[in-house]
Short mmCIF file of C-alpha atoms in Angstrom, two decimals:
data_model
loop_
_atom_site.label_atom_id
_atom_site.label_comp_id
_atom_site.label_asym_id
_atom_site.label_seq_id
_atom_site.Cartn_x
_atom_site.Cartn_y
_atom_site.Cartn_z
CA MET L 1 5.69 80.99 -33.13
CA ILE L 2 8.42 79.42 -30.99
CA LYS L 3 8.68 75.66 -31.49
CA ARG L 4 8.95 73.17 -28.63
CA SER L 5 12.31 72.01 -30.01
CA GLU L 6 13.62 75.57 -29.69
CA LEU L 7 12.48 75.71 -26.07
CA ASP L 8 14.22 72.38 -25.40
CA GLY L 9 17.36 73.83 -26.95
CA ALA L 10 17.13 76.83 -24.61
CA VAL L 11 16.83 74.43 -21.66
CA GLY L 12 19.89 72.55 -22.86
CA LYS L 13 21.92 75.78 -22.92
CA GLY L 14 20.75 76.78 -19.45
CA ILE L 15 18.71 79.78 -20.64
CA LEU L 16 15.45 78.33 -19.29
CA THR L 17 14.62 75.65 -16.76
CA ALA L 18 12.44 72.70 -17.83
CA GLY L 19 9.53 74.11 -15.79
CA GLN L 20 9.86 77.54 -17.40
CA ALA L 21 9.93 75.95 -20.87
CA ASP L 22 6.74 74.00 -20.14
CA ALA L 23 4.99 77.11 -18.80
CA LEU L 24 6.10 79.20 -21.79
CA SER L 25 4.93 76.49 -24.20
CA VAL L 26 1.48 76.46 -22.57
CA PHE L 27 1.26 80.26 -22.75
CA LEU L 28 2.35 80.48 -26.40
CA ASN L 29 0.11 77.63 -27.58
CA ALA L 30 -3.00 78.62 -25.62
CA PRO L 31 -5.73 79.47 -28.15
CA SER L 32 -7.46 82.81 -28.07
CA PRO L 33 -11.14 82.84 -26.99
CA GLY L 34 -13.13 81.07 -29.68
CA GLN L 35 -10.00 79.87 -31.49
CA PRO L 36 -9.93 76.08 -32.10
CA GLN L 37 -7.07 73.94 -30.92
CA MET L 38 -4.92 73.15 -33.98
CA HIS L 39 -2.08 70.87 -32.88
CA ASP L 40 -2.43 67.11 -32.45
CA PRO L 41 -3.31 66.56 -28.76
CA GLU L 42 -1.65 63.14 -28.83
CA GLU L 43 1.63 64.45 -30.24
CA VAL L 44 4.63 62.86 -28.52
CA ARG L 45 8.17 64.22 -28.81
CA PHE L 46 10.26 61.35 -30.22
CA SER L 47 12.76 63.24 -32.35
CA ARG L 48 13.69 66.76 -33.42
CA GLY L 49 15.14 65.53 -36.71
CA PHE L 50 17.55 63.04 -38.24
CA HIS L 51 20.26 64.34 -35.90
CA ASP L 52 18.47 62.51 -33.07
CA VAL L 53 18.31 59.33 -35.17
CA PHE L 54 21.99 59.60 -36.07
CA ILE L 55 23.03 60.02 -32.43
CA THR L 56 20.79 57.10 -31.40
CA ILE L 57 22.45 54.81 -33.95
CA GLY L 58 25.81 55.75 -32.47
CA ILE L 59 24.58 55.03 -28.92
CA VAL L 60 23.25 51.58 -29.86
CA CYS L 61 26.45 50.66 -31.73
CA LEU L 62 28.61 51.89 -28.84
CA PHE L 63 26.58 49.93 -26.29
CA ALA L 64 26.55 46.72 -28.35
CA GLY L 65 30.30 46.95 -28.97
CA MET L 66 31.00 47.67 -25.32
CA VAL L 67 28.95 44.70 -24.04
CA TYR L 68 30.35 42.29 -26.60
CA GLY L 69 33.92 43.51 -26.12
CA LEU L 70 33.84 43.39 -22.32
CA HIS L 71 32.29 39.91 -22.34
CA HIS L 72 35.05 38.78 -24.69
CA VAL L 73 37.87 40.29 -22.63
CA LEU L 74 36.64 39.39 -19.13
CA SER L 75 36.20 35.82 -17.94
CA GLU L 76 32.74 34.29 -18.01
CA THR L 77 32.18 34.46 -14.25
CA LEU L 78 29.15 35.99 -12.57
CA ILE L 79 31.18 38.73 -10.91
CA ALA L 80 32.76 39.57 -14.28
CA ARG L 81 29.30 39.84 -15.83
CA GLY L 82 28.27 42.15 -13.01
CA LEU L 83 31.31 44.31 -13.73
CA VAL L 84 30.36 44.48 -17.41
CA TYR L 85 26.90 45.86 -16.70
CA GLY L 86 28.15 48.11 -13.92
CA LEU L 87 30.46 49.75 -16.46
CA CYS L 88 27.55 49.93 -18.91
CA CYS L 89 25.43 51.80 -16.35
CA LEU L 90 28.29 54.25 -15.76
CA VAL L 91 28.81 54.94 -19.46
CA ILE L 92 25.07 55.32 -20.09
CA TRP L 93 24.80 57.79 -17.22
CA LEU L 94 27.68 59.87 -18.62
CA LEU L 95 26.08 59.86 -22.08
CA ALA L 96 22.77 60.94 -20.55
CA GLU L 97 24.50 63.85 -18.82
CA TRP L 98 25.36 65.20 -22.25
CA PHE L 99 22.54 64.09 -24.56
CA SER L 100 19.63 64.17 -22.07
CA LYS L 101 20.56 66.81 -19.51
CA ARG L 102 22.48 69.25 -21.70
CA GLN L 103 21.20 68.78 -25.27
CA ARG L 104 17.69 67.52 -24.42
CA LEU L 105 17.61 65.08 -27.35
CA ALA L 106 14.37 63.08 -27.26
CA LEU L 107 15.09 59.81 -29.08
CA PRO L 108 18.58 59.30 -27.60
CA SER L 109 17.12 59.93 -24.13
CA ILE L 110 14.45 57.27 -24.69
CA VAL L 111 17.04 54.71 -25.81
CA LEU L 112 19.42 55.59 -22.96
CA SER L 113 16.57 55.14 -20.47
CA LEU L 114 15.78 51.66 -21.81
CA LEU L 115 19.45 50.63 -21.87
CA PHE L 116 19.96 51.91 -18.32
CA PHE L 117 16.93 49.97 -17.06
CA LEU L 118 18.10 46.72 -18.68
CA SER L 119 21.74 47.16 -17.65
CA ALA L 120 20.79 47.89 -14.05
CA GLY L 121 18.56 44.81 -14.06
CA GLU L 122 21.40 42.63 -15.35
CA LEU L 123 23.74 44.15 -12.76
CA GLY L 124 21.40 43.34 -9.88
CA PHE L 125 20.70 39.84 -11.23
CA GLN L 126 24.37 38.92 -11.72
CA LEU L 127 25.49 40.33 -8.35
CA PHE L 128 22.73 38.45 -6.52
CA GLU L 129 23.61 35.20 -8.27
CA THR L 130 27.28 35.73 -7.31
CA LEU L 131 26.35 35.74 -3.61
CA ARG L 132 24.45 32.44 -3.76
CA PRO L 133 26.22 29.65 -1.85
CA ASP L 134 25.66 27.10 -4.65
CA GLY L 135 27.59 29.17 -7.18
CA GLY L 136 24.63 30.87 -8.81
CA PHE L 137 22.53 30.36 -11.92
CA HIS L 138 24.35 31.19 -15.15
CA GLY L 139 21.53 32.97 -16.92
CA SER L 140 20.52 36.37 -18.20
CA PHE L 141 18.03 38.79 -16.65
CA VAL L 142 16.90 40.21 -20.00
CA ARG L 143 16.62 36.83 -21.73
CA GLY L 144 14.81 35.32 -18.76
CA MET L 145 12.24 38.10 -18.53
CA ILE L 146 11.53 37.97 -22.27
CA LEU L 147 11.43 34.19 -22.73
CA GLY L 148 10.07 33.35 -19.28
CA VAL L 149 11.70 33.13 -15.88
CA SER L 150 13.97 30.12 -15.47
CA GLY L 151 16.50 29.39 -12.75
CA SER L 152 16.46 31.48 -9.58
CA SER L 153 13.32 33.60 -9.27
CA HIS L 154 15.05 35.41 -6.40
CA GLY L 155 17.72 36.54 -8.84
CA TYR L 156 15.10 37.97 -11.20
CA PHE L 157 13.44 39.74 -8.28
CA ALA L 158 16.80 41.28 -7.36
CA GLY L 159 17.21 42.34 -10.99
CA ILE L 160 13.76 43.95 -11.11
CA VAL L 161 14.34 45.82 -7.83
CA SER L 162 17.72 47.01 -9.08
CA ALA L 163 16.30 48.14 -12.44
CA THR L 164 13.32 49.92 -10.85
CA LEU L 165 15.41 51.81 -8.29
CA ALA L 166 17.97 52.70 -10.97
CA ILE L 167 15.40 54.05 -13.43
CA ALA L 168 13.77 56.05 -10.61
CA VAL L 169 17.10 57.74 -9.86
CA PHE L 170 17.63 58.20 -13.61
CA TYR L 171 14.25 59.93 -13.86
CA LEU L 172 14.95 62.22 -10.91
CA ARG L 173 18.14 63.36 -12.61
CA PHE L 174 17.14 63.57 -16.28
CA ARG L 175 13.31 63.78 -16.26
CA VAL L 176 12.89 61.55 -19.31
CA PRO L 177 9.13 60.80 -19.62
CA ILE L 178 9.51 57.14 -20.61
CA ALA L 179 11.30 56.49 -17.31
CA VAL L 180 7.94 56.90 -15.52
CA ALA L 181 6.60 53.90 -17.45
CA GLY L 182 9.82 52.04 -16.60
CA ILE L 183 9.20 52.63 -12.90
CA ALA L 184 5.59 51.46 -13.22
CA GLY L 185 6.56 48.38 -15.24
CA GLY L 186 9.26 47.48 -12.72
CA ILE L 187 6.80 47.76 -9.84
CA VAL L 188 4.31 45.50 -11.65
CA LEU L 189 6.91 42.82 -12.41
CA GLY L 190 8.47 43.06 -8.94
CA PHE L 191 5.14 42.76 -7.19
CA MET L 192 4.22 39.79 -9.39
CA LEU L 193 7.42 37.93 -8.47
CA LEU L 194 7.08 38.87 -4.80
CA LEU L 195 3.46 37.75 -4.62
CA GLU L 196 4.22 34.50 -6.43
CA GLY L 197 7.13 33.83 -4.06
CA VAL L 198 5.17 34.53 -0.87
CA ILE L 199 1.94 32.83 -2.02
CA PRO L 200 2.80 30.18 -4.65
CA ARG L 201 0.48 30.13 -7.71
CA SER L 202 -1.33 33.26 -6.54
CA VAL L 203 -0.53 34.88 -9.88
CA SER L 204 0.10 31.93 -12.19
CA ALA L 205 -3.27 30.38 -11.29
CA ASN L 206 -5.15 33.50 -12.42
CA PRO L 207 -2.81 35.84 -14.32
CA GLU L 208 -5.65 37.71 -16.04
CA LEU L 209 -6.89 39.16 -12.75
CA PHE L 210 -3.42 40.31 -11.70
CA PHE L 211 -2.65 41.97 -15.03
CA LEU L 212 -6.11 43.56 -15.20
CA ILE L 213 -5.63 45.20 -11.78
CA SER L 214 -2.09 46.25 -12.73
CA GLY L 215 -3.31 47.70 -16.03
CA LEU L 216 -6.09 49.67 -14.37
CA VAL L 217 -3.63 51.13 -11.84
CA CYS L 218 -1.30 52.15 -14.68
CA PHE L 219 -4.26 53.62 -16.56
CA ALA L 220 -5.31 55.64 -13.50
CA SER L 221 -1.73 56.90 -13.15
CA ALA L 222 -1.71 57.92 -16.80
CA MET L 223 -5.00 59.77 -16.40
CA SER L 224 -3.58 61.64 -13.39
CA PHE L 225 -0.88 63.08 -15.67
CA ASP L 226 -3.39 63.73 -18.47
CA ALA L 227 -5.67 65.61 -16.08
CA ARG L 228 -2.84 68.02 -15.23
CA ASP L 229 -2.38 68.89 -18.90
CA THR L 230 -5.61 68.46 -20.83
CA ARG L 231 -4.23 70.51 -23.75
CA ARG L 232 -1.16 68.24 -23.85
CA GLU L 233 1.49 70.89 -24.09
CA THR L 234 3.95 69.81 -21.35
CA ASN L 235 5.97 66.71 -20.43
CA ASN L 236 3.01 65.46 -18.37
CA SER L 237 1.38 64.48 -21.65
CA ASP L 238 4.43 62.44 -22.67
CA LYS L 239 4.52 60.69 -19.29
CA ALA L 240 0.84 59.84 -19.68
CA PHE L 241 1.43 58.51 -23.21
CA TRP L 242 4.04 55.99 -22.07
CA LEU L 243 1.89 54.91 -19.13
CA HIS L 244 -1.09 54.41 -21.45
CA LEU L 245 1.19 52.39 -23.73
CA LEU L 246 2.02 50.17 -20.75
CA ALA L 247 -1.53 49.98 -19.39
CA ALA L 248 -3.26 49.19 -22.68
CA PRO L 249 -1.80 45.72 -23.38
CA LEU L 250 -2.20 44.71 -19.72
CA ILE L 251 -5.90 45.60 -19.75
CA VAL L 252 -6.66 44.37 -23.25
CA HIS L 253 -4.87 41.05 -22.91
CA SER L 254 -6.32 40.24 -19.50
CA VAL L 255 -9.91 41.13 -20.43
CA LEU L 256 -10.09 39.74 -23.96
CA ASN L 257 -8.05 36.61 -23.19
CA THR L 258 -10.75 35.69 -20.69
CA PHE L 259 -13.33 35.53 -23.49
CA ILE L 260 -11.23 33.68 -26.06
CA ASP L 261 -11.81 29.97 -25.62
CA GLY L 262 -9.53 28.91 -28.50
CA SER L 263 -12.36 27.28 -30.43
CA GLY L 264 -13.00 30.29 -32.65
CA SER L 265 -16.72 30.13 -31.93
CA ALA L 266 -18.98 32.83 -33.31
CA GLY L 267 -20.12 33.77 -29.81
CA SER L 268 -16.56 34.25 -28.60
CA ALA L 269 -15.69 36.34 -31.67
CA ALA L 270 -18.77 38.51 -31.24
CA ILE L 271 -17.89 39.16 -27.59
CA VAL L 272 -14.36 40.18 -28.57
CA ILE L 273 -15.65 42.60 -31.20
CA GLY L 274 -18.06 44.08 -28.67
CA LEU L 275 -15.29 44.53 -26.10
CA VAL L 276 -13.03 46.17 -28.71
CA ALA L 277 -15.88 48.55 -29.53
CA LEU L 278 -16.19 49.38 -25.82
CA LEU L 279 -12.44 49.92 -25.69
CA GLY L 280 -12.73 52.27 -28.65
CA PHE L 281 -15.42 54.21 -26.82
CA VAL L 282 -13.10 54.72 -23.84
CA ALA L 283 -10.21 55.61 -26.17
CA LEU L 284 -12.34 58.30 -27.80
CA ILE L 285 -13.30 59.81 -24.44
CA VAL L 286 -9.72 60.05 -23.14
CA ASP L 287 -8.34 60.75 -26.64
CA ARG L 288 -5.71 58.02 -26.50
CA ARG L 289 -5.37 55.79 -29.56
CA ALA L 290 -2.93 53.50 -27.73
CA LEU L 291 -5.83 51.86 -25.91
CA LEU L 292 -7.50 50.95 -29.19
CA VAL L 293 -4.32 49.85 -30.98
CA SER L 294 -3.73 47.17 -28.33
CA GLY L 295 -7.09 45.62 -29.12
CA LEU L 296 -6.68 45.53 -32.91
CA GLY L 297 -4.90 42.15 -32.82
CA TYR L 298 -7.86 40.61 -31.00
CA PHE L 299 -10.22 42.35 -33.40
CA GLY L 300 -8.40 40.73 -36.34
CA TYR L 301 -8.57 37.35 -34.61
CA ALA L 302 -12.32 37.74 -34.12
CA VAL L 303 -12.86 38.69 -37.78
CA VAL L 304 -10.85 35.66 -38.96
CA SER L 305 -12.91 33.39 -36.69
CA LEU L 306 -16.19 34.72 -38.07
CA LEU L 307 -15.01 34.41 -41.69
CA GLN L 308 -13.88 30.84 -41.12
CA ARG L 309 -17.29 30.05 -39.63
CA ALA L 310 -18.66 31.32 -42.94
CA GLU L 311 -16.54 28.59 -44.61
CA ILE L 312 -14.00 30.94 -46.16
CA ASP L 313 -10.55 29.30 -46.49
CA THR L 314 -7.75 30.34 -44.12
CA SER L 315 -5.76 32.45 -46.58
CA GLY L 316 -8.92 34.21 -47.72
CA SER L 317 -9.92 34.85 -44.09
CA ILE L 318 -6.56 36.40 -43.27
CA ALA L 319 -6.62 38.63 -46.35
CA ALA L 320 -10.19 39.74 -45.68
CA SER L 321 -9.51 40.39 -41.99
CA LEU L 322 -6.45 42.53 -42.81
CA PHE L 323 -8.52 44.51 -45.31
CA ILE L 324 -11.34 45.04 -42.80
CA LEU L 325 -8.85 45.92 -40.05
CA GLY L 326 -7.08 48.46 -42.25
CA LEU L 327 -10.38 49.98 -43.37
CA PHE L 328 -11.54 50.26 -39.76
CA VAL L 329 -8.32 52.02 -38.69
CA LEU L 330 -8.41 54.43 -41.64
CA MET L 331 -12.07 55.33 -41.15
CA LEU L 332 -11.74 55.85 -37.41
CA GLY L 333 -8.44 57.73 -37.79
CA SER L 334 -9.83 60.06 -40.43
CA GLY L 335 -12.97 60.79 -38.45
CA TRP L 336 -11.43 60.74 -34.98
CA ASN L 337 -12.40 64.28 -34.01
CA GLY L 338 -15.93 63.88 -35.33
CA ALA L 339 -16.34 60.62 -33.43
CA ARG L 340 -15.01 62.26 -30.24
CA SER L 341 -17.45 65.11 -30.64
CA LEU L 342 -20.32 62.65 -31.01
CA VAL L 343 -19.23 60.62 -27.96
CA LEU L 344 -18.53 63.62 -25.71
CA SER L 345 -21.69 65.58 -26.60
CA PRO L 346 -23.87 63.76 -24.02
CA LEU L 347 -21.10 64.29 -21.44
CA ALA L 348 -20.87 68.06 -21.90
CA ASN L 349 -20.89 70.11 -18.68
CA THR L 350 -20.09 67.04 -16.59
CA PRO L 351 -17.06 66.76 -14.28
CA LEU L 352 -15.52 64.23 -16.72
CA THR L 353 -14.77 66.94 -19.31
CA LYS L 354 -12.36 68.61 -16.89
CA PHE L 355 -10.03 65.61 -17.10
CA VAL L 356 -9.96 64.95 -20.87
CA PRO L 357 -8.78 67.07 -23.81
CA PRO L 358 -11.36 69.29 -25.53
CA VAL L 359 -12.60 68.25 -28.96
CA ARG L 360 -10.58 69.80 -31.78
CA LYS L 361 -12.53 71.69 -34.40
#
């Protein structure tokens, strides 16, 4: 049986196109009538071996050395910072031409996509700040987005627009699946900043509603890719995986944060556990564990709250909650296919089954 990595290698050498490789993979992996599906339907191509890891280490070291070296050589002006990240974008693009377009290496392509998104964001941020009449805000796009926006929100908006447009062009050229999630994430952040700028406090006054709507849109986008490849044998499955990974924390945080009052009450904990169970039900239907993983932190919080209400000391509550959490994950993971079969049985012969993977035997 031809492996997917071998097909990717053929694409890298120009023997097959990416579309032909996907079609051939579907044909070769299609089960015969009555034959059960054997591969993991949630398999995602991260690496073909340690060669990918080795190349990725080199890319990260090269990028870190380049940024640090250019910052050290060039003066600490905004236009110099823009030049640094402009050169970074150019070097990343050239590396992607070889490792992503020609060799089709999965892990290096993922890292190059992330670095290109962040570098393009810094480039847009620094160039915008350079044009400000007051001399600009000496900050960092990446640091500001991680630690919270400070300084010019217009600069961060310029950075987000720059990063989103750049990763869209990057995707059109290299077709790296994670870039689809980068585009979606950029749109969410850009729309949030735009909405907050046009209508002050429209997002900050009720962030849960904004992130819930954004998460549901990302989830719907992920399901659109999943529906095109219910056997998860093409890059559509990988695109859906990254979108689910983006959608899950947005949905989980916005919904469950609404029901956590900070008091650790038994009622609040019970509601959280019930919502996590509902989330698990949805995860089983669509066969995506990412949805459930995002809720495990809240599940652990709820268990700790209930144990503390039972007058168990804090260290004992944490230990017990970790044990229960681990047991829950192991039991559900081991019986995933059986649980899916049980959940999907009442839904057999309904239109829903056309959009989700079949149950593995």
